[in-house]
Coordinates of C-alpha atoms and ligand atoms in Angstrom, one line a residue:
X1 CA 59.7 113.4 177.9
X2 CA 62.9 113.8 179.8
X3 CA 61.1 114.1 183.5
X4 CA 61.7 110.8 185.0
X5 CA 64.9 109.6 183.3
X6 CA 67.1 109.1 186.1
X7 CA 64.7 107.5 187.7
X8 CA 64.0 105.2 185.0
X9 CA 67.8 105.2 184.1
X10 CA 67.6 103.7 188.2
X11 CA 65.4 101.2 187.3
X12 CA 67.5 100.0 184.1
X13 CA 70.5 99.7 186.1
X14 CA 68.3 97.7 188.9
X15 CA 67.2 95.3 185.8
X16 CA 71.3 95.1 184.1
X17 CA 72.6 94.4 187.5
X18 CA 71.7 91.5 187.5
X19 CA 71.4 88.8 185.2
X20 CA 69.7 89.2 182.0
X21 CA 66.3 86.9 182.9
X22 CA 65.9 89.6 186.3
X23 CA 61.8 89.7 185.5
X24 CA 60.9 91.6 188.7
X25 CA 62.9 94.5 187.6
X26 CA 61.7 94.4 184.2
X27 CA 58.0 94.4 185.5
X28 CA 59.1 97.7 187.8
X29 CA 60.9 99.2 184.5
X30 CA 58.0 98.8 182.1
X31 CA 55.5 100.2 185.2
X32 CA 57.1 103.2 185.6
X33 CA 57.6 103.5 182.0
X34 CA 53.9 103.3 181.5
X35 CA 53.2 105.8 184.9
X36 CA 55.2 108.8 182.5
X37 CA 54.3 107.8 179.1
X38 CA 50.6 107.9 180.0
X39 CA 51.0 111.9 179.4
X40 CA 52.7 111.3 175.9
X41 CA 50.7 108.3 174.8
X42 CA 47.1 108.9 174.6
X43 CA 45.3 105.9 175.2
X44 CA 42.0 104.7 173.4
X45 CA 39.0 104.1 175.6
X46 CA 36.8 103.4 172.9
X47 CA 35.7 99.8 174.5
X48 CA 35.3 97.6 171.2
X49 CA 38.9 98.8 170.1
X50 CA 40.1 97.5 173.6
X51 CA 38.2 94.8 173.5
X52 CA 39.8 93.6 169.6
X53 CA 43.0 93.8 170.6
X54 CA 43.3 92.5 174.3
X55 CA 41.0 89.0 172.7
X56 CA 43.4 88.6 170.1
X57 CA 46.6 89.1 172.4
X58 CA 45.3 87.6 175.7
X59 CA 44.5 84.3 173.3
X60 CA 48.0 84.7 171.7
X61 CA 49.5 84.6 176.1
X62 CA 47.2 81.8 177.1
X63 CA 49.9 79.3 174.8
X64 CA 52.9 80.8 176.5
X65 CA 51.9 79.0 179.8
X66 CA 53.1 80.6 183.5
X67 CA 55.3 83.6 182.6
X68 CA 57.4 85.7 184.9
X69 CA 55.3 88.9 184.4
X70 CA 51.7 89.8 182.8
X71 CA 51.4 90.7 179.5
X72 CA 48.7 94.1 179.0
X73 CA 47.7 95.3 175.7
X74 CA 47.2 99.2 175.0
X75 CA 46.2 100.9 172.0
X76 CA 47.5 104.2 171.4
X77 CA 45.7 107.0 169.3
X78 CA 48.6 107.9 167.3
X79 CA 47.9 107.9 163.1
X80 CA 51.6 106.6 162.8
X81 CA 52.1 102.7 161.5
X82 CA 53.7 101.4 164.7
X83 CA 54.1 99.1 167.5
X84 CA 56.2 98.2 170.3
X85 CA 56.7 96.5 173.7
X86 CA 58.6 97.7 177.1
X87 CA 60.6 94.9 179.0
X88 CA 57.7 93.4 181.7
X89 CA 55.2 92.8 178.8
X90 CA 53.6 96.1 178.0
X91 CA 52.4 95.7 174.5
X92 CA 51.4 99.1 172.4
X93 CA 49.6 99.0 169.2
X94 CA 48.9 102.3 167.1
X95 CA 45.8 103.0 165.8
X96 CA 47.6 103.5 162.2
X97 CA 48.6 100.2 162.2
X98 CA 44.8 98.5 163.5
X99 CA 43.4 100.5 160.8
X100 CA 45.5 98.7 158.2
X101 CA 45.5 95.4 159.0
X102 CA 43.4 92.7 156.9
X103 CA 42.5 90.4 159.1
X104 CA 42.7 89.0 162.7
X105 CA 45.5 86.9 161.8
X106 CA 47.6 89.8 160.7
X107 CA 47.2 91.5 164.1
X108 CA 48.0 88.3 165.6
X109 CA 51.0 87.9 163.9
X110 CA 51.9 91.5 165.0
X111 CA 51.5 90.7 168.3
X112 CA 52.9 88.0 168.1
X113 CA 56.3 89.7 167.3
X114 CA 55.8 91.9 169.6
X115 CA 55.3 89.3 173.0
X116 CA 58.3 87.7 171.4
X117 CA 60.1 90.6 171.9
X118 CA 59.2 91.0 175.5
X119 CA 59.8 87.1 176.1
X120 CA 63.0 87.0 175.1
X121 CA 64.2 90.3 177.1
X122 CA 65.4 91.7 174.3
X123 CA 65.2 95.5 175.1
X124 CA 67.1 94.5 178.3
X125 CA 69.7 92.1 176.6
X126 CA 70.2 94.9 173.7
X127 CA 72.1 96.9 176.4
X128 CA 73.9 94.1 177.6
X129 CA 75.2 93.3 174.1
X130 CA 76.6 96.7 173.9
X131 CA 78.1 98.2 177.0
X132 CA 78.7 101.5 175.1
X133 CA 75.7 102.5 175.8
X134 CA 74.3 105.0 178.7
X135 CA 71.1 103.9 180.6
X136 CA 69.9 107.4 179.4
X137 CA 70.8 107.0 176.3
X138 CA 68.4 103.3 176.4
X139 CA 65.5 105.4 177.8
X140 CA 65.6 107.8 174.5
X141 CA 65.3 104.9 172.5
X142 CA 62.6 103.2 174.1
X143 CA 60.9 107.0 174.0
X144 CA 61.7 107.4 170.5
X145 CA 59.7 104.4 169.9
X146 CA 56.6 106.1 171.6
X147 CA 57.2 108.7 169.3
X148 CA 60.1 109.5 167.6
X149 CA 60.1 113.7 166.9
X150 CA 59.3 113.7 171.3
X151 CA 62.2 111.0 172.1
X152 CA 65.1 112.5 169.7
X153 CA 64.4 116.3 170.2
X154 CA 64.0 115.7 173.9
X155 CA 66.4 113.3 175.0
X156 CA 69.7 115.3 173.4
X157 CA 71.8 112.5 174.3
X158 CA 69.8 110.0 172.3
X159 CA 69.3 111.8 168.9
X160 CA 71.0 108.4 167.5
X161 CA 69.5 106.2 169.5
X162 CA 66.2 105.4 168.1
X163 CA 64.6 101.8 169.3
X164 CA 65.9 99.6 166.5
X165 CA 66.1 95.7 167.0
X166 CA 69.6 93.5 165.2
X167 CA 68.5 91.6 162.4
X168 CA 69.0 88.6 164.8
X169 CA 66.6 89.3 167.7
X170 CA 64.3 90.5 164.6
X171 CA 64.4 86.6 163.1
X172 CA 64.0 85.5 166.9
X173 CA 60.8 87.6 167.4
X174 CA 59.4 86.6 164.4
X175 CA 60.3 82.5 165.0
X176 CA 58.6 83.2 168.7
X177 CA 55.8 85.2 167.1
X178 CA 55.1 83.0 164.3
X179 CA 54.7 79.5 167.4
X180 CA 52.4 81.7 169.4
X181 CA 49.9 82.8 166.8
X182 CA 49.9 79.2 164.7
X183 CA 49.6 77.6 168.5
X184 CA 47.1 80.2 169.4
X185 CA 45.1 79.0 166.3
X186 CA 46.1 81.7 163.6
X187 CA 47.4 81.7 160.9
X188 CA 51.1 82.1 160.8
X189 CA 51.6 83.1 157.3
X190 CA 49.8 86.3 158.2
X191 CA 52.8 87.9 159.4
X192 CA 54.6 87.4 156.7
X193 CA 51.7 89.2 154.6
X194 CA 51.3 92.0 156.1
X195 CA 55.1 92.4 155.9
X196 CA 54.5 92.4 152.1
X197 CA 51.9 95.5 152.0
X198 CA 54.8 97.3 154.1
X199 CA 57.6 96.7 151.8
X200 CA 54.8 97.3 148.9
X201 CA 54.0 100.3 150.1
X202 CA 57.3 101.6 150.8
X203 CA 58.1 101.0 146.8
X204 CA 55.2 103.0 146.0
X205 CA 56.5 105.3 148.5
X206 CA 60.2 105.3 149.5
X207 CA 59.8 108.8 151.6
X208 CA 57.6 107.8 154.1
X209 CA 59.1 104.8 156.0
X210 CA 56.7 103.8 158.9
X211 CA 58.3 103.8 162.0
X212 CA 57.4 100.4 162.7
X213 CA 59.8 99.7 159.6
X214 CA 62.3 101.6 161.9
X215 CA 62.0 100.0 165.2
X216 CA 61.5 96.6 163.4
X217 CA 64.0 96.5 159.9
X218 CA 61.9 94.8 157.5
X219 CA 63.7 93.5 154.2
X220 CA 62.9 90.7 151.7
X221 CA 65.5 88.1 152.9
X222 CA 63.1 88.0 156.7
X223 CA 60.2 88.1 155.1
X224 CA 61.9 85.2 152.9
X225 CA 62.8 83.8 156.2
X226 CA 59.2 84.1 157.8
X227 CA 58.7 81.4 154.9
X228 CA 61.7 79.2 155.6
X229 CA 60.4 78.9 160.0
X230 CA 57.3 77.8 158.8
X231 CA 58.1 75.4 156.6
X232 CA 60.5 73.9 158.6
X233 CA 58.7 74.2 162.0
X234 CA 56.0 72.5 160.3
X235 CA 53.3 75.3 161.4
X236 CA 49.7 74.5 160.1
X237 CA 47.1 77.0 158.8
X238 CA 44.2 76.1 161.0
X239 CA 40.8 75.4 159.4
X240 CA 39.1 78.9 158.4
X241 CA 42.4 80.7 158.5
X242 CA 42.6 83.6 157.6
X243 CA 39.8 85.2 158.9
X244 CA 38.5 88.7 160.1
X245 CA 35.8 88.6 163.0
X246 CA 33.0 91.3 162.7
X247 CA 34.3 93.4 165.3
X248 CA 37.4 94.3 163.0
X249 CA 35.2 96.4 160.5
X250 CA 34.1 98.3 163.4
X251 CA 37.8 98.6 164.5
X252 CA 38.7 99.9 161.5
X253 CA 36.0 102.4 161.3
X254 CA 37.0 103.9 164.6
X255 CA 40.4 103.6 164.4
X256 CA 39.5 105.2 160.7
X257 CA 37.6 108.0 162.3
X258 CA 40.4 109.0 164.7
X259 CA 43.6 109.4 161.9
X260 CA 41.0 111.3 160.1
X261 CA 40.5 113.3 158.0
X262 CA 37.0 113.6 159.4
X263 CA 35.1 114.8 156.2
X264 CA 37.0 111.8 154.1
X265 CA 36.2 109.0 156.4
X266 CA 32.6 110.3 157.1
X267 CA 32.3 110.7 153.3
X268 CA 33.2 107.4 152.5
X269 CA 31.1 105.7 155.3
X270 CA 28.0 107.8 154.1
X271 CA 28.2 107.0 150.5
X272 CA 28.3 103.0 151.8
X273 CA 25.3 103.0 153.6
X274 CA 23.5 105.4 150.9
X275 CA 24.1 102.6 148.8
X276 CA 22.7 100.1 150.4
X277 CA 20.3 102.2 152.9
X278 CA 18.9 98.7 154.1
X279 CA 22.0 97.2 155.6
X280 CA 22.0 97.6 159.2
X281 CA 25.9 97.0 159.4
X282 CA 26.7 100.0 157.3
X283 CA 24.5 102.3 159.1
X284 CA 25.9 100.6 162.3
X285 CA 29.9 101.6 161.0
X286 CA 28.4 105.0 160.2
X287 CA 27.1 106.0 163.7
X288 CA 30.4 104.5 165.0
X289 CA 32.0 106.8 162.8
X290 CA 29.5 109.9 163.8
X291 CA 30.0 109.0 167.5
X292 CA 33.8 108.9 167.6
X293 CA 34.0 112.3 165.8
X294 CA 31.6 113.8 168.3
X295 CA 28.8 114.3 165.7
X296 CA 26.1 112.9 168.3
X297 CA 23.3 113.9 166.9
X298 CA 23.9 112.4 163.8
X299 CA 25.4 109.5 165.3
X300 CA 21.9 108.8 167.3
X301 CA 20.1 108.7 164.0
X302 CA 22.4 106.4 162.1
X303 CA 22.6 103.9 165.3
X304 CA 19.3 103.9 165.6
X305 CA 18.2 103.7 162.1
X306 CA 20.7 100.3 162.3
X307 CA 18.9 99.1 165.6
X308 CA 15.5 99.2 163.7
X309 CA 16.8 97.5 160.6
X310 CA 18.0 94.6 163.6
X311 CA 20.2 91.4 162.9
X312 CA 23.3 93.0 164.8
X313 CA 22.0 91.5 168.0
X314 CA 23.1 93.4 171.4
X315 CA 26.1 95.8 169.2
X316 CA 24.3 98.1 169.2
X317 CA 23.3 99.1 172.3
X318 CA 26.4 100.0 174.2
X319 CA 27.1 102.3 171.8
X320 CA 23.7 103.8 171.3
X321 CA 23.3 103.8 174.9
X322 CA 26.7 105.8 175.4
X323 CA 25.5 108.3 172.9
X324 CA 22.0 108.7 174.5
X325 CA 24.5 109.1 177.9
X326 CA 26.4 111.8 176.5
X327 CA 23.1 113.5 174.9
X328 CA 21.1 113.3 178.0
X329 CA 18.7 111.4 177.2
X330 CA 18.9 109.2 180.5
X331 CA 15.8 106.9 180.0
X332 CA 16.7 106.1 176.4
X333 CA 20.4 105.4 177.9
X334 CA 19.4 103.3 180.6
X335 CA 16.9 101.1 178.2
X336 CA 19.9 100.7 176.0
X337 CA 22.5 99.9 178.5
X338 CA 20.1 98.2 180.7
X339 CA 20.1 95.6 177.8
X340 CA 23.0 95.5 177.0
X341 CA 24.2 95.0 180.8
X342 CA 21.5 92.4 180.8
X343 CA 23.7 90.1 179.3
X344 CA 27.2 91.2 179.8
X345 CA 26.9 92.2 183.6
X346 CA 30.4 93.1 184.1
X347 CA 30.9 95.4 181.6
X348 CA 32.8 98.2 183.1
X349 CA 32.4 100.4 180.0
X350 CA 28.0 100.4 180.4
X351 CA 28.3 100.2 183.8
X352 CA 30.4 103.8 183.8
X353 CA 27.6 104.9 180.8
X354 CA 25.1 103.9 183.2
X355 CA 26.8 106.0 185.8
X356 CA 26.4 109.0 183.6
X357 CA 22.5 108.5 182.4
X358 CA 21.7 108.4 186.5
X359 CA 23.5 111.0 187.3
X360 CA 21.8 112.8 184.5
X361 CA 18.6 111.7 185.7
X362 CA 19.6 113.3 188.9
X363 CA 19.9 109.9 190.7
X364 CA 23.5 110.8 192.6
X365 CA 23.1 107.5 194.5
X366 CA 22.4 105.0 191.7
X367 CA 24.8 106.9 189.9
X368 CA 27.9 106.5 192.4
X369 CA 26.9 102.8 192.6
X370 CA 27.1 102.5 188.8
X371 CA 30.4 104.2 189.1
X372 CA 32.0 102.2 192.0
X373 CA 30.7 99.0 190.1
X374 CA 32.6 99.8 187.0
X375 CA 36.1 100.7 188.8
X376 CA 36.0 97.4 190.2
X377 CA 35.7 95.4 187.2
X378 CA 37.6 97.9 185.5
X379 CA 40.0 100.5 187.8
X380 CA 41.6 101.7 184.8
X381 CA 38.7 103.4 183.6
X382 CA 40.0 107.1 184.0
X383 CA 36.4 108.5 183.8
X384 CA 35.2 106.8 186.6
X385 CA 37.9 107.2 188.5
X386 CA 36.9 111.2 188.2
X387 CA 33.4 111.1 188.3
X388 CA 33.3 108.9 191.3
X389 CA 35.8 110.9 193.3
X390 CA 34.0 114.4 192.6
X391 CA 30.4 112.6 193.4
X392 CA 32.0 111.3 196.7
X393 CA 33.9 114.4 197.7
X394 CA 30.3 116.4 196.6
X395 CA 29.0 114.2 199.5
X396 CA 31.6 115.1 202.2
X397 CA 33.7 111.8 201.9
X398 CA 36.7 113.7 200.8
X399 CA 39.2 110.4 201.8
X400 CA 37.7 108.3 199.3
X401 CA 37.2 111.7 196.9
X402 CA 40.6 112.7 196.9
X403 CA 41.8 109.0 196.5
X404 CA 39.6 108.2 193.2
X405 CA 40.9 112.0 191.6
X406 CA 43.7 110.7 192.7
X407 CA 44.0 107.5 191.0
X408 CA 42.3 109.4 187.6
X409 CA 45.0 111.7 187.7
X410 CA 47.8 108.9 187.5
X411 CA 46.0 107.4 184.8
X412 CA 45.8 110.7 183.1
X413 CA 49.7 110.8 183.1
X414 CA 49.2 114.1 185.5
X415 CA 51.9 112.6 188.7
X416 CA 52.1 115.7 190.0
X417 CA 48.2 116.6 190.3
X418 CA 48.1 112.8 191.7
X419 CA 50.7 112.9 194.3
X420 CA 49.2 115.9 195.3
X421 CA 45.8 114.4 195.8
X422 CA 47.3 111.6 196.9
X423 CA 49.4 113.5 200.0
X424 CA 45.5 114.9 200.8
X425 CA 43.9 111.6 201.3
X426 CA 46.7 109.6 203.1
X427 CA 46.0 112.1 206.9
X428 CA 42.2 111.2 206.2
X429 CA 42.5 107.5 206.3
X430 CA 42.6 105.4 209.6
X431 CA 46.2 103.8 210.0
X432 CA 46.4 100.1 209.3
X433 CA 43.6 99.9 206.9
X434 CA 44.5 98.5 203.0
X435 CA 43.3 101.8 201.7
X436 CA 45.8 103.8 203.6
X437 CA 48.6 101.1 202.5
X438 CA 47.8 101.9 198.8
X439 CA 47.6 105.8 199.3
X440 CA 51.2 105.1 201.1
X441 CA 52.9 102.7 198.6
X442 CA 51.3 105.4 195.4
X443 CA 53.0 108.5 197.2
X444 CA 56.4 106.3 197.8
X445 CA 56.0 105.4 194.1
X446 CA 55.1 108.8 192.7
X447 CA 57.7 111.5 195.3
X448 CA 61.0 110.1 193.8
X449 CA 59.3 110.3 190.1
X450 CA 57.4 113.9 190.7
X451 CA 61.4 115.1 192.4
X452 CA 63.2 114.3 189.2
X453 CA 60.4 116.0 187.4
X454 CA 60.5 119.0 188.4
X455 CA 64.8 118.9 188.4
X456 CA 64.7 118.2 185.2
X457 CA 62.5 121.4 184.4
X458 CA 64.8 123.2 186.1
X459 CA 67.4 122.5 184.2
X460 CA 65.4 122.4 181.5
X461 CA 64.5 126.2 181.8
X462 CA 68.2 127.1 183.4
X463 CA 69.7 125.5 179.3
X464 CA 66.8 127.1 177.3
X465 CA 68.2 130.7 179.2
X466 CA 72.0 129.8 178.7
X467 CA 71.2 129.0 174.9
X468 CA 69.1 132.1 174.8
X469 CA 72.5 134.2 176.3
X470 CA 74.4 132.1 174.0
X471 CA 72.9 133.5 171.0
X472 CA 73.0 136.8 171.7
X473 CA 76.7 136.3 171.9
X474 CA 76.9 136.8 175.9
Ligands
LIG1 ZN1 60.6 93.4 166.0

């Protein structure tokens, strides 16, 4: 985790310049942060994960109105109870925490916090507030926030410094939060009840604080005070409030299924739909379950066992249809994701599924279009990315291959495997053209990033020599 930090450090001293509202900087700041933490922070791709939490927060944005930067939403597979923003409005929520929240309120409410956070520039106004501190040493924190055995053992100079917000911008982020979500149409006590099952659990538990409890100090007076803003801002619960939309119980079985343990969750999911063998939802939640463990062939039976018992409508065939795609079983994938595409015709997740069944149906062609249909609704989608650039550089286009391994690589976290690929396909483009502009800008973006990199591992292995020497009393 330290490759990068002077470069980051450069960026943070761009954004404290000048004044404390400089959003431009704070977009560059919170990109570059996500560019290196991509290799620390894996990302879920599971599509009705994504899906939960972007609705939830791209609903919460909409109230904000115009804002200086746009606000993404990424879940992180990481067990840990935790979640945090990066100036520039780069939300992260763990998949410990989506697995215990109640409802869609509660989530709300945690994002919520979090956008206020990020609105209010605290991260960048925390280093105003105390000149003392380095612009390394504000790197570690935000790191140690990512995860917090990687940011303190890495960042030496840190070891102190963990991400930890002053009680005040905590009471700010909660009055912000608690607007949003009751403007957004949740309900704002939610917040405030989810902070209770924290500070239950920690009296059940004192040990094992969670580090959202250590980024975000939780006591009884702010939860009190949660209380107290919405009385006095006169916040309404809105009609239905609290509720829980049916896509939660599948986020929690996935989100479930990665923290593990394997055998417990797929224990517990089994005995529900042995109970009732005629509910289509629990056999549903039990193929997710199958299916995210990599248990496919189990997961085929239990999807389609809930496809035949019907009344989940279309839910079931994106992720039968990606199972059939990773089994290949191409017609039974297309069928599936055929439907499924048949009414949500710019789903980038099907479309790269679809990609996959036609390429395993030998269909190179159809495949590739699949594949350069998906990365335009969705060009994050790091599998695309790959399997488009190997199927255009199998075909002798090795501008456009290079570019797409290229741009999977960066979303891999791997800069230095991208700016290589990257350096390979900027010759092969014609000059002037918007593709050779992007290829430019990337490598201008990446070179300074990859350069620190690799002095940092230098130094890196020049200490772990000296302390070696130093121990054997030299
Ligand atoms: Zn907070």
């Amino acid at each position: 985790m330290r490759r990068g930090r002077a470069l980051l450090a450069a960026a943070l001293v761009l954004a404290l310049g000048g004044p404390a509202h400089a959003s431009p900087d704070e977009r560059e700041l919170g990109r570059t942060f996500l560019l290196e933490a991509r290799a620390e922070l894996p990302l879920v791709a599971d599509p009705a994960v994504r899906e939960y939490v972007e609705g939830i927060g791209n609903r919460l944005v909409k109230v904000l109105g115009p804002q200086p930067f746009d606000y993404r939403f990424f879940v992180v597979q990481d067990p840990s109870l935790n979640a945090f923003s990066v100036p520039g409005g780069f939300v992260f929520v763990f998949t410990g925490l989506l697995a215990r929240v109640k409802n869609d309120d509660e989530l709300a409410g945690v994002l919520g916090h979090e956008i206020g956070h990020a609105h209010a520039h605290h991260i960048v106004r925390m280093e105003t507030q105390t000149m003392g501190w380095s612009a390394a040493q504000l790197l570690g924190m935000v790191l140690s926030a990512v995860n917090p055995v990687l940011g303190a053992g890495a960042v030496a100079a840190a070891q102190t410094a963990q991400l930890k917000y002053s009680r005040d911008f905590e009471q700010e982020a909660d009055y912000l939060g608690l607007r949003f979500t009751s403007e957004a149409g949740y309900d704002p006590h939610a917040l405030g009840s989810f902070f209770k099952t924290l500070l239950a659990d920690q009296q059940v538990n004192p040990t094992s604080v969670p580090a959202y409890m250590l980024s975000h100090p939780l006591t009884e007076e702010r939860v009190a005070k949660v209380d107290t803003i919405i009385g006095a801002e006169k916040l309404k619960t809105p009609p239905g409030r609290p509720a829980a939309s049916p896509a939660l119980a599948e986020v929690r079985a996935v989100t479930r299924a990665i923290a593990g343990p394997v055998d417990t969750v797929v224990d517990e999911y089994k005995r529900q739909a042995e109970q009732k063998p005629d509910d289509a939802g629990r056999q549903f939640l039990l193929g997710r379950i199958y299916q995210t463990v990599g248990q496919l062939g189990a997961a085929r039976a239990a999807l389609e066992q809930a496809q035949k018992l019907g009344g989940l409508g279309e839910r079931v065939d994106r992720p039968l249809g990606t199972v059939y795609a990773d089994l290949k079983m191409p017609e039974q994938a297309e069928a599936a994701l055929g439907r499924y595409l048949g009414r949500h015709p710019d789903d980038g997740y099907a479309l790269l599924q679809m990609g996959k069944a036609q390429a395993a149906a030998g269909d190179d062609d159809g495949a590739l279009k699949e594949l350069e249909r998906a990365i335009i609704v969705d060009p994050d989608l790091e599998e695309a990315q790959r399997l488009a650039g190997l199927a255009l550089g199998r075909r002798g286009n090795e501008a456009d291959g290079f570019y797409h391994l290229a741009l999977a690589s960066r979303l891999r976290g791997d800069l230095v495997q991208s700016l290589s690929q990257f350096e390979r396909a900027a010759p092969l483009f014609a000059t002037g053209t918007p593709r050779k502009q992007e290829v430019e800008q990337a490598i201008a973006e990446l070179r300074p990033i990859v350069a620190e990199m690799e002095r940092e591992r230098e130094a890196q292995r020049r200490r772990g020599r000296s302390g070696l020497d130093a121990r054997r009393g030299r």
